[in-house]
mmCIF file of C-alpha atoms in Angstrom:
data_model
loop_
_atom_site.group_PDB
_atom_site.id
_atom_site.type_symbol
_atom_site.label_atom_id
_atom_site.label_comp_id
_atom_site.label_asym_id
_atom_site.label_seq_id
_atom_site.Cartn_x
_atom_site.Cartn_y
_atom_site.Cartn_z
ATOM 1 C CA MET A 1 5.815 -242.481 -78.886
ATOM 2 C CA LYS A 2 8.622 -241.764 -81.337
ATOM 3 C CA THR A 3 8.908 -238.351 -82.206
ATOM 4 C CA GLU A 4 9.609 -236.660 -85.434
ATOM 5 C CA ALA A 5 12.283 -234.084 -85.706
ATOM 6 C CA PHE A 6 10.831 -230.513 -86.268
ATOM 7 C CA PRO A 7 10.614 -229.632 -89.683
ATOM 8 C CA LYS A 8 12.636 -226.488 -91.107
ATOM 9 C CA ALA A 9 9.324 -225.112 -92.513
ATOM 10 C CA TYR A 10 6.523 -226.184 -93.012
ATOM 11 C CA ARG A 11 3.499 -224.338 -94.341
ATOM 12 C CA HIS A 12 0.128 -222.336 -93.480
ATOM 13 C CA ILE A 13 -2.475 -225.086 -94.979
ATOM 14 C CA SER A 14 -5.598 -222.467 -95.349
ATOM 15 C CA ASP A 15 -6.366 -219.404 -98.005
ATOM 16 C CA GLY A 16 -7.161 -215.921 -97.299
ATOM 17 C CA ASN A 17 -6.696 -216.778 -93.851
ATOM 18 C CA PRO A 18 -7.567 -213.671 -91.549
ATOM 19 C CA SER A 19 -5.393 -214.779 -88.559
ATOM 20 C CA GLU A 20 -2.048 -213.883 -91.183
ATOM 21 C CA ASP A 21 -2.020 -210.263 -89.953
ATOM 22 C CA CYS A 22 -3.404 -210.690 -86.474
ATOM 23 C CA PHE A 23 -1.197 -211.007 -82.724
ATOM 24 C CA ILE A 24 -1.462 -211.436 -80.063
ATOM 25 C CA PHE A 25 0.047 -210.388 -77.224
ATOM 26 C CA LEU A 26 0.003 -210.892 -72.745
ATOM 27 C CA GLY A 27 1.842 -208.507 -70.370
ATOM 28 C CA LEU A 28 2.252 -209.262 -67.183
ATOM 29 C CA VAL A 29 2.978 -207.601 -63.846
ATOM 30 C CA ILE A 30 5.760 -209.166 -61.130
ATOM 31 C CA LEU A 31 6.085 -207.608 -58.228
ATOM 32 C CA GLY A 32 9.735 -207.383 -58.143
ATOM 33 C CA VAL A 33 12.902 -207.546 -60.291
ATOM 34 C CA LEU A 34 13.729 -210.140 -62.171
ATOM 35 C CA ASP A 35 17.082 -211.360 -62.887
ATOM 36 C CA VAL A 36 16.774 -210.371 -67.175
ATOM 37 C CA ARG A 37 20.164 -212.422 -67.331
ATOM 38 C CA ILE A 38 18.150 -215.494 -66.455
ATOM 39 C CA LEU A 39 15.466 -214.537 -68.388
ATOM 40 C CA LYS A 40 17.332 -214.294 -71.205
ATOM 41 C CA GLU A 41 19.510 -217.625 -70.657
ATOM 42 C CA ASN A 42 15.900 -219.032 -70.797
ATOM 43 C CA ALA A 43 14.470 -217.513 -74.135
ATOM 44 C CA HIS A 44 17.683 -219.036 -76.041
ATOM 45 C CA GLU A 45 16.940 -222.365 -73.860
ATOM 46 C CA PHE A 46 13.262 -222.221 -74.440
ATOM 47 C CA VAL A 47 13.524 -221.849 -78.496
ATOM 48 C CA ALA A 48 15.645 -224.829 -78.931
ATOM 49 C CA LYS A 49 13.723 -227.012 -76.737
ATOM 50 C CA TRP A 50 10.789 -225.707 -78.729
ATOM 51 C CA PRO A 51 12.251 -224.551 -82.439
ATOM 52 C CA VAL A 52 8.876 -223.171 -83.630
ATOM 53 C CA LEU A 53 8.638 -220.514 -81.734
ATOM 54 C CA GLY A 54 12.244 -219.676 -83.028
ATOM 55 C CA GLY A 55 11.552 -218.771 -86.065
ATOM 56 C CA GLN A 56 9.855 -217.285 -88.788
ATOM 57 C CA GLN A 57 6.458 -216.675 -90.554
ATOM 58 C CA ILE A 58 7.029 -215.436 -94.181
ATOM 59 C CA LYS A 59 4.894 -214.073 -96.543
ATOM 60 C CA THR A 60 4.219 -215.220 -99.623
ATOM 61 C CA THR A 61 0.736 -215.987 -101.429
ATOM 62 C CA SER A 62 -1.601 -218.047 -99.283
ATOM 63 C CA PRO A 63 -0.459 -220.725 -97.971
ATOM 64 C CA PHE A 64 1.905 -218.668 -96.274
ATOM 65 C CA ILE A 65 5.229 -220.734 -94.474
ATOM 66 C CA PHE A 66 6.601 -220.242 -90.724
ATOM 67 C CA THR A 67 9.869 -221.539 -90.702
ATOM 68 C CA THR A 68 11.780 -223.132 -87.563
ATOM 69 C CA GLY A 69 14.606 -222.084 -85.992
ATOM 70 C CA THR A 70 17.264 -220.798 -83.258
ATOM 71 C CA THR A 71 16.499 -217.165 -83.549
ATOM 72 C CA VAL A 72 15.401 -215.688 -79.611
ATOM 73 C CA ASP A 73 13.518 -212.017 -80.388
ATOM 74 C CA PHE A 74 14.736 -211.205 -76.655
ATOM 75 C CA GLU A 75 14.820 -207.419 -75.386
ATOM 76 C CA SER A 76 15.298 -205.736 -72.242
ATOM 77 C CA ARG A 77 15.244 -202.171 -70.840
ATOM 78 C CA HIS A 78 15.418 -200.391 -67.167
ATOM 79 C CA ILE A 79 13.088 -197.636 -66.525
ATOM 80 C CA PRO A 80 14.571 -195.674 -63.158
ATOM 81 C CA SER A 81 11.212 -195.667 -62.341
ATOM 82 C CA GLU A 82 8.720 -196.579 -59.883
ATOM 83 C CA LEU A 83 5.237 -198.988 -60.711
ATOM 84 C CA ASN A 84 3.018 -196.625 -59.541
ATOM 85 C CA ASP A 85 4.520 -194.059 -60.961
ATOM 86 C CA ILE A 86 4.177 -195.104 -64.825
ATOM 87 C CA LEU A 87 1.229 -197.530 -64.519
ATOM 88 C CA ALA A 88 -0.952 -197.399 -61.226
ATOM 89 C CA ILE A 89 -2.774 -200.545 -60.714
ATOM 90 C CA ASP A 90 -5.597 -200.592 -57.989
ATOM 91 C CA ILE A 91 -6.616 -203.936 -57.365
ATOM 92 C CA SER A 92 -9.262 -203.819 -54.198
ATOM 93 C CA LEU A 93 -12.886 -204.807 -54.009
ATOM 94 C CA SER A 94 -15.344 -204.165 -56.393
ATOM 95 C CA PRO A 95 -17.634 -201.417 -55.222
ATOM 96 C CA THR A 96 -20.431 -204.291 -56.692
ATOM 97 C CA THR A 97 -19.024 -207.260 -55.520
ATOM 98 C CA ALA A 98 -17.402 -208.143 -51.873
ATOM 99 C CA LYS A 99 -15.876 -211.462 -52.740
ATOM 100 C CA LYS A 100 -14.308 -210.345 -56.211
ATOM 101 C CA ALA A 101 -11.315 -208.675 -56.484
ATOM 102 C CA SER A 102 -11.508 -205.773 -60.176
ATOM 103 C CA TYR A 103 -8.556 -204.223 -61.927
ATOM 104 C CA ARG A 104 -8.477 -200.724 -62.681
ATOM 105 C CA SER A 105 -6.207 -199.477 -64.698
ATOM 106 C CA TYR A 106 -5.845 -195.264 -64.552
ATOM 107 C CA ASN A 107 -4.833 -193.707 -68.085
ATOM 108 C CA ASN A 108 -3.371 -190.708 -66.285
ATOM 109 C CA ASN A 109 0.228 -192.663 -67.483
ATOM 110 C CA SER A 110 2.662 -190.900 -68.965
ATOM 111 C CA ALA A 111 3.096 -193.741 -71.698
ATOM 112 C CA SER A 112 0.478 -196.352 -73.248
ATOM 113 C CA ASN A 113 0.416 -199.503 -71.597
ATOM 114 C CA ASP A 114 0.821 -200.891 -74.994
ATOM 115 C CA ASP A 115 4.529 -198.766 -75.452
ATOM 116 C CA LEU A 116 5.449 -200.236 -71.300
ATOM 117 C CA PHE A 117 4.966 -204.080 -72.058
ATOM 118 C CA TYR A 118 5.812 -204.409 -76.143
ATOM 119 C CA PHE A 119 7.976 -201.392 -76.805
ATOM 120 C CA SER A 120 9.615 -202.109 -80.373
ATOM 121 C CA SER A 121 7.058 -204.375 -81.247
ATOM 122 C CA THR A 122 3.151 -203.505 -81.324
ATOM 123 C CA PHE A 123 2.181 -201.196 -84.247
ATOM 124 C CA ASN A 124 5.402 -201.882 -86.276
ATOM 125 C CA PRO A 125 5.677 -206.617 -85.878
ATOM 126 C CA PRO A 126 8.526 -208.172 -86.366
ATOM 127 C CA PRO A 127 8.970 -211.359 -88.431
ATOM 128 C CA ASN A 128 10.037 -213.591 -85.958
ATOM 129 C CA ILE A 129 6.970 -216.014 -84.644
ATOM 130 C CA PHE A 130 7.965 -215.161 -80.692
ATOM 131 C CA VAL A 131 8.819 -212.177 -79.205
ATOM 132 C CA ILE A 132 10.028 -211.590 -75.426
ATOM 133 C CA ARG A 133 10.419 -207.785 -74.352
ATOM 134 C CA VAL A 134 11.237 -207.183 -70.606
ATOM 135 C CA THR A 135 11.179 -204.190 -69.200
ATOM 136 C CA THR A 136 12.250 -203.633 -65.549
ATOM 137 C CA LEU A 137 11.843 -201.098 -63.305
ATOM 138 C CA ASN A 138 12.964 -199.889 -59.516
ATOM 139 C CA ASN A 139 10.457 -202.540 -58.077
ATOM 140 C CA ALA A 140 8.738 -205.165 -60.597
ATOM 141 C CA THR A 141 9.153 -206.807 -63.837
ATOM 142 C CA LEU A 142 6.898 -205.712 -66.664
ATOM 143 C CA LEU A 143 6.844 -208.686 -69.260
ATOM 144 C CA GLY A 144 5.418 -208.916 -72.997
ATOM 145 C CA PHE A 145 4.870 -211.999 -74.993
ATOM 146 C CA GLN A 146 3.754 -211.560 -78.553
ATOM 147 C CA THR A 147 3.502 -213.988 -80.859
ATOM 148 C CA THR A 148 0.775 -214.362 -84.342
ATOM 149 C CA HIS A 149 -1.895 -215.184 -84.214
ATOM 150 C CA ALA A 150 -1.651 -217.444 -87.564
ATOM 151 C CA LEU A 151 0.555 -220.008 -85.079
ATOM 152 C CA CYS A 152 -1.603 -219.792 -82.185
ATOM 153 C CA ASP A 153 -4.809 -218.734 -80.167
ATOM 154 C CA ALA A 154 -4.327 -216.778 -77.359
ATOM 155 C CA GLN A 155 -4.832 -219.995 -75.090
ATOM 156 C CA ALA A 156 -2.364 -221.468 -76.587
ATOM 157 C CA LEU A 157 -0.360 -218.531 -76.226
ATOM 158 C CA TYR A 158 -0.927 -218.565 -72.300
ATOM 159 C CA GLU A 159 0.369 -222.248 -72.390
ATOM 160 C CA VAL A 160 4.071 -221.363 -74.192
ATOM 161 C CA VAL A 161 4.158 -218.236 -70.929
ATOM 162 C CA LYS A 162 3.652 -220.895 -68.807
ATOM 163 C CA SER A 163 6.048 -223.234 -70.396
ATOM 164 C CA TYR A 164 8.227 -220.326 -70.386
ATOM 165 C CA ARG A 165 7.551 -219.233 -66.656
ATOM 166 C CA ASP A 166 7.920 -222.821 -65.799
ATOM 167 C CA LEU A 167 11.766 -223.955 -67.131
ATOM 168 C CA VAL A 168 12.902 -219.618 -65.615
ATOM 169 C CA SER A 169 12.134 -221.774 -62.281
ATOM 170 C CA GLY A 170 14.051 -224.597 -62.881
ATOM 171 C CA LEU A 171 10.886 -226.999 -63.979
ATOM 172 C CA ASP A 172 11.293 -229.608 -66.695
ATOM 173 C CA ILE A 173 9.091 -228.359 -69.704
ATOM 174 C CA PRO A 174 6.522 -230.320 -71.304
ATOM 175 C CA LYS A 175 7.174 -231.806 -75.035
ATOM 176 C CA ILE A 176 5.202 -229.463 -77.932
ATOM 177 C CA VAL A 177 4.746 -231.954 -81.043
ATOM 178 C CA LEU A 178 3.748 -230.089 -84.636
ATOM 179 C CA SER A 179 0.955 -231.734 -86.655
ATOM 180 C CA PRO A 180 2.018 -231.607 -90.467
ATOM 181 C CA ALA A 181 -2.237 -229.651 -90.142
ATOM 182 C CA VAL A 182 -1.036 -226.318 -88.802
ATOM 183 C CA GLU A 183 -5.143 -225.040 -88.359
ATOM 184 C CA ILE A 184 -4.660 -227.167 -85.517
ATOM 185 C CA PRO A 185 -4.296 -224.585 -82.309
ATOM 186 C CA LEU A 186 -0.460 -225.039 -80.252
ATOM 187 C CA SER A 187 -2.140 -225.613 -76.828
ATOM 188 C CA THR A 188 -3.755 -229.103 -78.259
ATOM 189 C CA LEU A 189 -0.578 -229.805 -79.574
ATOM 190 C CA ILE A 190 1.498 -229.890 -75.908
ATOM 191 C CA LEU A 191 2.017 -232.822 -74.038
ATOM 192 C CA LYS A 192 1.204 -232.462 -70.164
#
C-alpha cells in the first residue's frame, strides 16, 4: 500500500461541528516514578512519526483548518508528595459485587483532579492538537493527555495513548493514515 506524505494543512469538512470547541482528556496513574526525560524524548519521536499530533487547530470560519507539524506540547513537574496525600484512591472489592473491583476517589484532595493531571492546560486549552502533562510524585506518575475532539473521539485518543506507551516501551507503533475526510474517526485510520 502506497502512503502519501502528510499535508501541511487540511480542513475539517463539516459545517458547524459542535466538537470544534470540545477537548478529550485521559488521565493515567502509574504506581511508580517514570523518567520524564525518556517520556519527553519519546513524545518528540511520536510526533515525528505522527505529525498530525504536532499540528494546531486554526479557528477560521467553518470549515476550520488543522495543520501538521513537529510541535510537542509536553510539560512536566514534580510534586514532593505521596500519591495518597494528594489523590486518595481506594481500589478494593465492591461492596455490592464481590467479583468486581471498584474505584473510589475521595473529594478531600488538596487540589482538583483536573489540576493534578492537566496543569496549565485544562481551562485555557493550548492551540496544539495533542498535549501531554506529566506530574511525578515521590511514589507515582500522573500522565494527562488532551486532544481536540474535532480530530478524534475518546476511543481514538485511547489508541493514541496506547501507541505512545508502546513507543516508550521500545515497541514498533502502527502507521497512521490520514483520510481526506477528516470526519472519519482517527481510531479507524490507525493501521495495526
